[in-house]
Short mmCIF file of C-alpha atoms in Angstrom, two decimals:
data_model
loop_
_atom_site.label_atom_id
_atom_site.label_comp_id
_atom_site.label_asym_id
_atom_site.label_seq_id
_atom_site.Cartn_x
_atom_site.Cartn_y
_atom_site.Cartn_z
CA MET K 99 69.55 -10.47 -10.23
CA GLU K 100 69.03 -8.65 -13.36
CA GLU K 101 66.59 -6.00 -13.99
CA ARG K 102 66.82 -4.59 -17.74
CA MET K 103 64.10 -3.10 -20.25
CA ASN K 104 63.96 -1.44 -23.37
CA SER K 105 67.10 0.55 -24.10
CA LYS K 106 65.25 3.83 -25.42
CA ASP K 107 63.58 4.44 -22.08
CA VAL K 108 66.89 3.79 -20.47
CA GLN K 109 68.29 6.91 -18.66
CA ILE K 110 70.78 4.90 -16.38
CA HIS K 111 72.48 1.89 -17.74
CA ILE K 112 74.09 -0.13 -14.23
CA ASN K 113 76.64 -3.03 -16.06
CA HIS K 114 78.39 -5.33 -14.19
CA VAL K 115 79.21 -2.48 -11.24
CA GLY K 116 81.26 -4.63 -8.62
CA MET K 117 83.20 -2.56 -5.56
CA THR K 118 85.89 -4.08 -4.01
CA PHE K 119 87.34 -2.51 -0.74
CA LYS K 120 91.04 -3.12 0.96
CA ASP K 121 90.05 -3.05 4.94
CA ASN K 122 92.34 -2.47 7.30
CA LYS K 123 93.96 -5.59 7.94
CA GLY K 124 94.01 -5.46 3.89
CA ASN K 125 91.92 -8.38 3.02
CA ASP K 126 89.51 -7.43 0.29
CA MET K 127 86.07 -6.48 1.06
CA GLU K 128 83.23 -6.92 -1.52
CA ALA K 129 80.55 -4.00 -0.55
CA LEU K 130 78.76 -4.75 -4.65
CA LYS K 131 78.79 -7.60 -6.47
CA ASP K 132 78.09 -7.74 -10.40
CA ILE K 133 74.65 -4.99 -10.03
CA ASN K 134 73.02 -4.94 -13.25
CA LEU K 135 70.01 -1.87 -13.79
CA ASP K 136 68.81 0.02 -15.68
CA ILE K 137 66.82 3.38 -14.50
CA LYS K 138 64.25 5.25 -16.68
CA LYS K 139 64.36 8.90 -17.32
CA GLY K 140 61.67 10.69 -14.34
CA GLU K 141 61.42 7.89 -12.08
CA PHE K 142 61.43 7.28 -8.43
CA ILE K 143 63.80 5.07 -7.82
CA SER K 144 64.30 3.41 -3.73
CA LEU K 145 67.84 1.42 -3.04
CA LEU K 146 66.71 -0.27 -0.06
CA GLY K 147 68.78 -2.00 2.36
CA PRO K 148 70.37 -2.49 5.85
CA SER K 149 73.92 -1.03 6.23
CA GLY K 150 76.61 -2.40 4.71
CA CYS K 151 74.14 -3.57 1.69
CA GLY K 152 76.00 -1.75 -0.53
CA LYS K 153 73.35 1.08 -1.33
CA THR K 154 75.32 4.57 -0.40
CA THR K 155 78.24 3.04 -2.48
CA LEU K 156 75.94 2.60 -5.63
CA LEU K 157 74.93 5.98 -5.79
CA ARG K 158 78.49 7.67 -4.77
CA ILE K 159 79.69 4.98 -7.99
CA ILE K 160 76.65 6.71 -10.00
CA ALA K 161 77.54 10.22 -9.13
CA ASP K 162 81.14 9.63 -10.36
CA LEU K 163 82.13 10.39 -6.19
CA LEU K 164 84.07 6.75 -6.55
CA LYS K 165 85.25 4.21 -9.32
CA PRO K 166 83.91 1.39 -9.34
CA THR K 167 86.81 -1.79 -9.31
CA LYS K 168 84.70 -3.50 -12.35
CA GLY K 169 81.61 -2.18 -14.22
CA SER K 170 80.58 0.21 -15.55
CA VAL K 171 77.75 3.33 -15.40
CA ARG K 172 76.21 5.18 -18.24
CA ILE K 173 73.67 7.81 -17.65
CA ASP K 174 72.41 9.27 -21.26
CA GLY K 175 74.90 7.00 -22.96
CA MET K 176 78.03 9.27 -21.18
CA MET K 177 80.36 8.26 -18.07
CA PRO K 178 79.52 9.60 -14.95
CA ARG K 179 82.29 11.50 -14.66
CA GLU K 180 81.23 13.73 -18.10
CA ILE K 181 77.96 13.81 -16.25
CA ARG K 182 79.77 15.65 -13.07
CA MET K 183 82.04 17.73 -15.11
CA GLN K 184 78.91 19.19 -16.67
CA GLN K 185 77.20 20.08 -13.40
CA LYS K 186 74.41 18.07 -13.79
CA PHE K 187 73.94 16.03 -10.45
CA GLY K 188 71.90 17.02 -7.44
CA ILE K 189 72.93 15.52 -4.29
CA VAL K 190 71.47 15.92 -1.38
CA PHE K 191 73.70 14.08 1.54
CA GLN K 192 72.96 12.80 4.96
CA SER K 193 73.26 15.71 6.56
CA PRO K 194 72.51 19.29 5.10
CA VAL K 195 75.87 19.82 4.61
CA LEU K 196 75.37 23.99 4.65
CA LEU K 197 77.90 27.04 4.83
CA ASP K 198 77.41 28.40 8.01
CA TRP K 199 78.96 31.92 6.85
CA ARG K 200 76.67 32.00 3.56
CA THR K 201 73.04 33.11 4.06
CA VAL K 202 69.97 30.52 3.18
CA ARG K 203 69.56 31.71 -0.54
CA LYS K 204 73.65 32.46 -0.36
CA ASN K 205 73.51 28.53 -0.01
CA ILE K 206 71.50 28.03 -2.55
CA GLU K 207 73.31 30.33 -4.66
CA LEU K 208 76.89 28.19 -4.19
CA PRO K 209 76.69 25.58 -7.35
CA LEU K 210 75.01 28.49 -9.17
CA GLU K 211 78.62 30.38 -8.37
CA ILE K 212 80.22 28.09 -9.30
CA MET K 213 78.62 27.27 -12.34
CA HIS K 214 78.69 30.70 -13.44
CA TYR K 215 74.89 31.21 -13.54
CA ASP K 216 74.37 34.42 -14.97
CA ALA K 217 74.81 37.17 -11.51
CA GLN K 218 71.88 39.47 -12.47
CA ARG K 219 69.62 36.12 -12.10
CA LEU K 220 70.98 34.91 -9.64
CA PRO K 221 68.72 36.40 -6.75
CA GLU K 222 65.84 35.40 -8.90
CA ARG K 223 66.72 31.59 -9.26
CA SER K 224 67.09 31.42 -4.97
CA ALA K 225 64.05 32.84 -4.73
CA GLU K 226 62.21 30.00 -7.09
CA MET K 227 64.02 28.03 -5.78
CA LEU K 228 63.20 28.70 -1.70
CA LYS K 229 59.26 28.81 -2.73
CA LEU K 230 59.89 25.47 -4.20
CA VAL K 231 60.75 24.24 -0.62
CA GLY K 232 58.62 27.31 0.85
CA LEU K 233 61.53 28.60 2.71
CA GLU K 234 60.83 32.00 1.29
CA GLU K 235 60.78 34.15 4.58
CA PHE K 236 64.09 32.43 5.94
CA ALA K 237 66.21 33.78 2.92
CA ASN K 238 68.14 35.41 5.03
CA HIS K 239 68.71 33.83 7.72
CA TYR K 240 71.71 31.77 8.82
CA PRO K 241 72.25 27.90 9.18
CA LYS K 242 72.10 27.49 12.64
CA GLN K 243 68.80 30.21 12.92
CA LEU K 244 67.12 27.23 11.06
CA SER K 245 65.51 23.59 12.41
CA GLY K 246 67.34 20.12 10.74
CA GLY K 247 63.99 20.04 8.92
CA MET K 248 64.43 23.84 7.21
CA GLN K 249 68.21 23.16 6.70
CA GLN K 250 68.15 19.63 4.61
CA ARG K 251 65.07 21.32 2.72
CA VAL K 252 67.93 23.82 2.17
CA GLY K 253 70.25 21.21 0.59
CA ILE K 254 67.25 19.87 -1.40
CA ALA K 255 67.04 23.74 -3.28
CA ARG K 256 70.38 23.80 -3.25
CA ALA K 257 70.61 20.31 -5.56
CA LEU K 258 67.47 21.60 -7.66
CA GLY K 259 68.50 24.75 -8.42
CA ILE K 260 71.04 23.79 -10.89
CA GLU K 261 68.59 21.76 -12.84
CA PRO K 262 70.28 18.72 -12.58
CA GLU K 263 69.62 15.96 -14.79
CA LEU K 264 69.40 13.46 -11.60
CA LEU K 265 68.52 14.03 -8.28
CA LEU K 266 70.77 11.95 -6.11
CA MET K 267 69.79 11.73 -2.37
CA ASP K 268 72.47 9.30 0.27
CA GLU K 269 69.54 8.43 3.37
CA PRO K 270 68.33 12.65 3.41
CA PHE K 271 65.89 12.51 5.92
CA SER K 272 67.40 9.54 8.30
CA ALA K 273 68.33 12.33 10.84
CA LEU K 274 64.91 13.71 11.36
CA ASP K 275 62.21 13.45 13.83
CA GLU K 276 59.01 11.02 12.65
CA PHE K 277 57.00 14.33 11.85
CA THR K 278 59.07 16.46 9.99
CA LYS K 279 60.24 13.32 7.87
CA GLU K 280 56.04 13.06 7.15
CA LYS K 281 56.56 16.41 5.87
CA LEU K 282 59.01 16.36 3.86
CA HIS K 283 57.78 12.93 2.97
CA VAL K 284 54.89 14.69 1.27
CA ASP K 285 57.29 17.29 0.08
CA MET K 286 59.35 15.25 -1.94
CA LEU K 287 56.82 13.89 -4.22
CA ASP K 288 54.68 17.82 -4.62
CA ILE K 289 58.83 18.46 -5.50
CA TRP K 290 58.92 15.52 -7.21
CA GLU K 291 55.52 16.03 -9.74
CA LYS K 292 55.76 19.44 -10.19
CA THR K 293 59.97 19.12 -12.02
CA ASN K 294 59.86 15.77 -13.09
CA LYS K 295 63.47 14.81 -11.99
CA THR K 296 64.82 11.23 -11.82
CA ILE K 297 65.50 10.46 -8.57
CA ILE K 298 67.42 7.87 -6.53
CA PHE K 299 66.90 7.77 -3.05
CA VAL K 300 68.93 5.85 -0.64
CA THR K 301 67.42 4.42 2.81
CA HIS K 302 66.74 1.79 5.06
CA ASN K 303 63.40 2.43 5.77
CA ILE K 304 60.63 -0.01 4.30
CA GLN K 305 57.89 2.29 4.92
CA GLU K 306 59.70 5.87 3.27
CA ALA K 307 60.49 3.65 0.21
CA VAL K 308 57.31 2.47 -0.36
CA PHE K 309 55.87 5.63 0.11
CA LEU K 310 57.77 7.46 -1.94
CA SER K 311 59.43 5.42 -5.33
CA ASN K 312 57.80 4.09 -8.05
CA ARG K 313 60.78 1.31 -7.72
CA ILE K 314 62.52 -0.28 -5.17
CA CYS K 315 65.52 -2.21 -5.55
CA VAL K 316 65.89 -4.33 -2.44
CA LEU K 317 69.95 -4.68 -1.78
CA SER K 318 71.43 -7.48 0.59
CA PRO K 319 74.57 -7.85 2.51
CA HIS K 320 78.07 -9.08 2.58
CA PRO K 321 78.28 -8.54 -0.69
CA GLY K 322 76.07 -6.46 -1.18
CA ARG K 323 73.77 -7.29 -4.09
CA LEU K 324 70.60 -6.70 -5.76
CA SER K 325 68.05 -9.47 -4.48
CA ALA K 326 64.65 -8.14 -5.21
CA VAL K 327 63.69 -5.64 -7.37
CA VAL K 328 59.83 -4.35 -6.13
CA ASP K 329 57.48 -2.19 -8.37
CA VAL K 330 55.50 0.09 -6.23
CA ASP K 331 51.69 0.72 -8.06
CA LEU K 332 50.45 3.00 -6.02
CA PRO K 333 49.07 5.84 -7.74
CA LYS K 334 51.53 8.64 -8.44
CA LYS K 335 49.42 11.20 -6.11
CA ARG K 336 50.13 10.26 -2.49
CA THR K 337 48.80 11.56 0.50
CA LEU K 338 50.36 10.46 3.90
CA ASP K 339 46.73 8.66 4.54
CA ILE K 340 47.83 5.38 1.71
CA ARG K 341 49.91 4.28 4.17
CA ASP K 342 46.96 3.15 6.01
CA THR K 343 45.98 0.93 3.11
CA LEU K 344 46.00 -2.84 3.01
CA HIS K 345 47.77 -2.43 0.12
CA PHE K 346 50.60 -0.56 1.24
CA SER K 347 51.04 -3.37 4.16
CA GLU K 348 50.54 -5.88 1.09
CA LEU K 349 54.09 -3.60 -0.72
CA VAL K 350 55.47 -3.29 2.70
CA ALA K 351 55.37 -7.29 3.17
CA LYS K 352 56.55 -8.12 -0.22
CA VAL K 353 59.66 -6.10 -0.04
CA ARG K 354 60.41 -7.35 3.42
CA ASN K 355 60.00 -10.88 2.46
CA SER K 356 62.33 -9.84 -0.63
CA PHE K 357 65.74 -9.96 1.20
CA GLU K 358 67.49 -13.27 0.82
CA GLY K 359 67.63 -15.12 3.55
CA GLY K 360 64.37 -14.28 4.82
CA SER K 361 62.97 -11.42 6.70
CA LEU K 362 64.75 -8.58 8.67
CA MET S 208 52.01 19.86 44.30
CA TYR S 209 54.46 21.30 46.67
CA THR S 210 57.37 22.54 45.26
CA ARG S 211 60.67 23.28 47.49
CA LYS S 212 61.56 27.12 46.97
CA LYS S 213 65.04 27.40 46.43
CA ASN S 214 66.75 29.73 48.32
CA ILE S 215 67.48 33.16 46.77
CA PHE S 216 71.25 32.67 46.36
CA VAL S 217 71.01 29.67 44.38
CA ARG S 218 68.06 31.37 42.24
CA MET S 219 70.56 34.69 41.75
CA SER S 220 72.94 32.12 40.55
CA GLU S 221 70.39 30.44 37.99
CA ASN S 222 69.80 33.82 36.36
CA VAL S 223 71.56 34.17 32.80
CA ASN S 224 71.81 38.57 33.30
CA VAL S 225 73.19 37.58 37.18
CA GLN S 226 75.78 35.04 35.66
CA LYS S 227 76.33 37.77 32.53
CA ALA S 228 76.87 40.28 35.67
CA LEU S 229 78.91 38.30 37.69
CA GLY S 230 81.22 37.80 34.75
CA VAL S 231 82.08 41.51 35.02
CA ILE S 232 81.95 42.27 38.60
CA LEU S 233 83.87 39.52 40.17
CA PRO S 234 87.16 40.37 38.16
CA VAL S 235 86.76 44.07 38.73
CA LEU S 236 86.37 43.43 42.43
CA LEU S 237 89.49 41.25 42.92
CA GLY S 238 90.95 44.07 41.21
CA ILE S 239 90.13 46.65 43.48
CA VAL S 240 90.98 44.18 46.64
CA ILE S 241 94.37 43.90 44.90
CA PHE S 242 94.94 47.96 44.72
CA VAL S 243 93.46 48.33 48.24
CA LEU S 244 96.41 45.84 49.65
CA TRP S 245 98.62 47.25 47.19
CA GLN S 246 98.06 50.88 48.26
CA THR S 247 97.52 50.38 52.28
CA GLN S 248 100.72 48.04 51.85
CA VAL S 249 99.36 44.76 53.13
CA ILE S 250 100.93 43.44 50.57
CA HIS S 251 104.80 44.80 51.46
CA LYS S 252 104.03 43.67 54.37
CA ILE S 253 103.09 39.95 53.19
CA PHE S 254 106.30 39.84 50.96
CA HIS S 255 108.82 42.15 52.99
CA VAL S 256 108.99 44.53 50.27
CA ASP S 257 110.18 47.94 50.92
CA VAL S 258 107.80 50.97 48.91
CA PHE S 259 111.42 51.88 46.93
CA THR S 260 111.41 48.12 44.96
CA LEU S 261 107.63 47.80 44.74
CA PRO S 262 105.99 51.62 44.45
CA LEU S 263 102.44 52.10 45.35
CA PRO S 264 100.58 52.26 42.97
CA THR S 265 98.90 56.17 43.44
CA ARG S 266 103.19 56.87 42.43
CA ILE S 267 103.11 54.75 39.18
CA VAL S 268 100.02 56.68 38.28
CA SER S 269 101.81 60.04 39.11
CA ILE S 270 104.79 59.28 37.28
CA MET S 271 103.06 57.80 34.36
CA ILE S 272 101.33 60.85 34.16
CA ASP S 273 104.40 63.01 34.16
CA ASN S 274 106.36 61.10 31.68
CA ILE S 275 103.35 60.49 29.26
CA SER S 276 105.13 61.80 25.78
CA ASP S 277 108.20 59.62 26.24
CA ILE S 278 106.00 56.21 27.49
CA LEU S 279 103.65 57.14 24.31
CA ILE S 280 107.02 57.46 22.12
CA ASN S 281 108.46 54.44 23.18
CA THR S 282 104.71 52.54 23.28
CA LYS S 283 104.74 53.44 19.60
CA ALA S 284 107.49 51.32 18.94
CA THR S 285 106.70 48.29 20.84
CA VAL S 286 103.03 48.35 19.22
CA PHE S 287 104.75 48.96 15.85
CA ALA S 288 107.38 45.49 16.49
CA ALA S 289 104.43 43.28 17.84
CA ALA S 290 101.92 44.21 15.46
CA ILE S 291 104.02 44.30 12.16
CA GLY S 292 105.72 41.02 13.44
CA LEU S 293 102.08 39.35 14.36
CA LEU S 294 101.21 40.27 11.19
CA ILE S 295 104.17 38.87 9.04
CA GLY S 296 104.65 35.92 10.36
CA SER S 297 100.43 35.19 10.46
CA VAL S 298 100.79 35.39 6.70
CA ILE S 299 103.41 33.17 7.32
CA GLY S 300 101.56 30.51 9.44
CA TYR S 301 98.64 30.46 6.33
CA VAL S 302 101.12 30.02 4.37
CA ILE S 303 102.69 26.80 5.72
CA ALA S 304 99.24 25.43 6.40
CA TRP S 305 97.64 25.96 2.66
CA VAL S 306 101.00 24.11 1.40
CA ALA S 307 101.20 21.14 4.09
CA ASP S 308 97.12 21.07 3.18
CA ARG S 309 97.55 21.32 -0.64
CA TRP S 310 100.95 18.63 -0.75
CA LYS S 311 99.86 16.34 2.13
CA GLY S 312 103.31 14.32 1.99
CA PHE S 313 105.34 17.58 3.21
CA GLY S 314 102.46 18.07 5.76
CA SER S 315 102.77 16.61 8.87
CA GLY S 316 106.01 17.11 8.51
CA GLY S 317 106.83 20.53 7.95
CA LEU S 318 104.41 21.61 10.30
CA ILE S 319 105.79 19.62 13.22
CA ILE S 320 109.23 21.45 11.90
CA VAL S 321 107.79 24.51 12.57
CA THR S 322 106.39 23.59 15.95
CA ALA S 323 109.75 22.68 16.73
CA PHE S 324 110.83 26.26 15.59
CA ASN S 325 108.15 27.42 18.76
CA ALA S 326 109.98 26.04 21.47
CA ILE S 327 113.10 28.45 21.06
CA PRO S 328 112.77 30.93 24.00
CA ILE S 329 112.30 34.56 22.61
CA VAL S 330 115.57 35.09 25.31
CA ALA S 331 117.62 32.92 22.93
CA LEU S 332 116.35 33.65 19.95
CA ALA S 333 116.33 37.75 20.69
CA PRO S 334 120.20 37.80 20.34
CA VAL S 335 120.92 35.27 17.20
CA MET S 336 118.06 37.99 15.82
CA THR S 337 120.29 41.15 16.79
CA ASN S 338 123.22 39.74 14.71
CA TRP S 339 121.83 38.42 11.86
CA THR S 340 120.45 41.95 11.21
CA ARG S 341 123.75 43.72 11.70
CA ASP S 342 124.12 44.59 8.07
CA VAL S 343 120.74 44.97 7.40
CA SER S 344 120.78 49.55 8.01
CA PRO S 345 123.64 52.05 8.76
CA ASP S 346 121.03 53.33 11.28
CA ALA S 347 120.46 51.30 14.57
CA SER S 348 117.08 51.99 15.13
CA VAL S 349 116.16 50.28 11.44
CA ARG S 350 117.98 47.23 12.43
CA SER S 351 116.80 46.75 15.48
CA MET S 352 113.04 47.59 14.93
CA VAL S 353 114.06 44.80 11.92
CA SER S 354 115.34 42.30 14.38
CA LYS S 355 112.28 42.68 16.92
CA ILE S 356 110.01 42.23 14.16
CA LEU S 357 111.48 39.07 12.80
CA VAL S 358 111.90 37.55 16.33
CA VAL S 359 107.99 38.65 17.15
CA MET S 360 107.42 36.95 13.93
CA ILE S 361 108.84 33.65 14.14
CA VAL S 362 107.32 33.28 17.37
CA SER S 363 103.56 34.16 15.45
CA ILE S 364 104.05 31.82 12.90
CA ALA S 365 103.71 28.29 14.24
CA SER S 366 100.50 29.41 16.35
CA MET S 367 98.43 30.64 13.10
CA SER S 368 100.38 27.56 11.36
CA ILE S 369 99.19 24.69 13.20
CA ASN S 370 95.45 26.45 13.38
CA ALA S 371 94.59 28.02 10.21
CA TYR S 372 95.85 23.67 8.69
CA ARG S 373 92.84 22.62 10.92
CA GLY S 374 90.78 25.25 9.95
CA LEU S 375 91.50 24.41 5.97
CA THR S 376 90.93 20.36 7.16
CA GLU S 377 88.35 20.04 10.00
CA LEU S 378 85.34 20.02 7.19
CA LYS S 379 81.49 19.39 7.73
CA PRO S 380 81.21 15.73 6.55
CA TYR S 381 80.10 15.65 2.53
CA ALA S 382 81.54 19.01 2.28
CA MET S 383 84.30 18.53 -0.39
CA ASP S 384 82.28 15.86 -2.06
CA MET S 385 79.75 18.37 -2.19
CA MET S 386 82.80 20.73 -3.85
CA THR S 387 83.35 17.35 -5.64
CA SER S 388 80.00 17.11 -7.42
CA TYR S 389 79.40 20.62 -8.45
CA ALA S 390 83.20 19.80 -10.14
CA ALA S 391 84.49 22.94 -8.70
CA LYS S 392 88.64 23.96 -9.17
CA ARG S 393 90.99 23.53 -6.34
CA ARG S 394 91.06 27.29 -6.36
CA GLU S 395 86.71 27.44 -5.65
CA VAL S 396 87.52 25.31 -3.44
CA PHE S 397 89.98 27.02 -1.53
CA TRP S 398 87.84 30.67 -1.74
CA LYS S 399 84.51 28.96 -1.24
CA LEU S 400 84.92 26.33 1.40
CA GLN S 401 88.15 26.03 3.02
CA PHE S 402 89.13 29.98 3.29
CA PRO S 403 85.56 30.69 5.23
CA ASN S 404 85.76 27.67 7.03
CA SER S 405 89.42 28.75 8.57
CA VAL S 406 88.19 32.22 9.90
CA PRO S 407 87.23 31.26 13.29
CA TYR S 408 90.43 29.11 13.79
CA ILE S 409 92.51 32.83 12.38
CA PHE S 410 90.72 33.76 15.32
CA THR S 411 91.84 30.80 17.41
CA ALA S 412 95.56 31.68 16.19
CA LEU S 413 95.13 35.05 17.20
CA ARG S 414 93.61 34.68 20.63
CA VAL S 415 97.56 33.41 21.51
CA SER S 416 99.95 34.93 19.23
CA ALA S 417 98.14 38.98 19.70
CA PRO S 418 99.72 38.74 23.57
CA ASN S 419 102.78 36.74 22.18
CA SER S 420 103.70 39.17 20.40
CA VAL S 421 103.51 42.02 22.90
CA ILE S 422 105.95 39.92 25.30
CA SER S 423 108.04 38.94 22.36
CA ALA S 424 108.68 42.29 21.24
CA ILE S 425 109.22 43.57 24.82
CA VAL S 426 111.72 40.57 25.46
CA ALA S 427 113.39 41.38 22.39
CA GLU S 428 114.23 45.39 23.21
CA TYR S 429 115.52 44.39 26.26
CA PHE S 430 118.58 42.59 23.54
CA ALA S 431 118.07 45.16 21.18
CA GLU S 432 120.68 47.79 19.85
CA TYR S 433 118.65 50.87 20.51
CA ILE S 434 117.17 51.90 23.06
CA ILE S 435 113.78 52.26 22.30
CA GLY S 436 110.47 50.62 23.43
CA VAL S 437 108.27 49.70 26.76
CA GLY S 438 110.60 46.44 27.11
CA ARG S 439 113.73 48.42 26.97
CA GLN S 440 112.48 51.27 29.46
CA ILE S 441 111.79 48.51 32.11
CA ARG S 442 115.11 47.56 31.79
CA GLU S 443 116.69 50.56 32.31
CA ASN S 444 114.73 52.19 34.40
CA ILE S 445 115.68 48.63 37.09
CA VAL S 446 119.41 48.84 35.90
CA LEU S 447 119.73 52.86 36.99
CA ALA S 448 116.96 51.27 40.70
CA GLN S 449 114.56 53.78 39.00
CA TYR S 450 111.83 51.51 40.27
CA SER S 451 108.83 53.85 39.80
CA THR S 452 109.80 54.59 36.18
CA ALA S 453 110.06 51.03 35.43
CA TRP S 454 106.59 49.99 36.99
CA ALA S 455 105.15 53.05 35.27
CA TYR S 456 106.59 50.85 31.78
CA ILE S 457 105.08 47.50 33.60
CA LEU S 458 102.13 48.87 33.94
CA THR S 459 101.90 50.10 29.81
CA ALA S 460 103.28 46.61 28.63
CA CYS S 461 99.95 45.38 30.18
CA ILE S 462 97.54 47.67 28.89
CA ILE S 463 99.18 47.21 25.67
CA GLY S 464 98.91 43.54 25.65
CA ILE S 465 94.85 44.14 26.81
CA VAL S 466 94.09 46.25 24.35
CA PHE S 467 95.48 43.69 21.77
CA TYR S 468 93.14 41.19 22.81
CA VAL S 469 90.04 43.70 23.53
CA VAL S 470 90.85 44.63 19.81
CA LEU S 471 91.17 41.07 18.93
CA MET S 472 87.85 40.12 20.40
CA ILE S 473 86.17 42.78 19.12
CA VAL S 474 86.80 42.26 15.23
CA GLU S 475 86.11 38.37 16.03
CA ALA S 476 82.28 39.39 17.70
CA ILE S 477 81.86 41.35 13.71
CA ILE S 478 83.48 38.87 12.07
CA LEU S 479 82.01 35.53 13.29
CA LYS S 480 79.00 37.19 14.18
CA HIS S 481 76.69 35.04 12.67
CA ARG S 482 78.72 31.42 13.31
CA LYS S 483 77.23 31.48 16.65
#
């Protein structure tokens, strides 16, 4: 399965990417097989699939945290490594990875310090990010004083603070309860609208993928491969009640049926 | 709905404030009980010892008050050896941990050797150090101090290097990936992630090595050339059968150990205030 489009719109070009790991018995384990995908600037794209389908592996290859064994990735015509060295990746991991000894504000400033961001403008920048995720009052709190949902929001603020070209999110809400998750879904769409970032979002939750993204890449396991790409033709501005519409249910069904070997 | 009322003792033992208070009251009570049994010579009867070899607490305290200036001079020598040895040993231990993390190949092997060193008893180490430091200085007091510091230092290295290595390597999941994604340099990864992460582990090491440093300094004094220090006074007075004075120095040794530990606890509580 290939997903190609007009080359001038393309920001990320994933070309015949394959990834083979050695398992602990020394056998080859094919995590990804011949992935071809183009992603446009400003898209909210989900990589959706069950565990073992290689969705996180693909995200890590895009982020230059892993080198593919086959094929290549180009972002704005450059190698992922170049983008990483220019500090243009904002990554939100499965856990918030906040440093316990730094206040919320200082956590958001961490990547900016590493980038040698103008020290005088640091407080202004972190305050701006805190406002974006609605945590202004918690600037001087320590991570342990925050709930899981708030911690993950700090993680999002930290990722966006560096003005990334790309926001990569690896199952960022999987550890949160349903109520917090719903709130963050709405926040995420709001942030996407305000910042116009390209977002690549890894998830195993079909509803989450349909609600958030404008395009869903369905990955199937053994070996991890792209089995379908589903366009989500919902309006860009979405509220939670859109999930109660028939069209939403149809999209969920369409995605579910697109997994190879039928429904999951 | 009928709920059975809990008995007053059960309710009290569930109260947090009561639990905190008990943490202080119970040890103090135990101390008082021991003091009373000792002072009334019940302990002497149980263990068949006389008041000459195990002097009464009041007698020990009065000897301490009478000899306070001598005790302070000897305390200073012991505290100096313990503190400096602890400091140098801990710094060396941390550097070993850093090297073990930086060059993984050396890592586990190097740490095993360090741990093996730790198994050498102080009584074996102290005479060797006294012999080694023979030519360090013409002044016997300096020679002895150097050998005592060396003993304390060696004892302090192992616990620091093992704990610091854990502090440098046991990071939150994805923390290293996060730093990689920022294209952070090795120096930045160390100062912004690994070093602060290792601080609680440094205190874990010091909790073991701080009281140990006092014991090592005291044992090293037994074998030192120059007659000074709390440990040396314990030995000298026992040899001279001046048990009351010996016990005054034993009590001094206990106090030094406790003070080291309490100071450490206070510093730890201040520095790690926000991590709990």
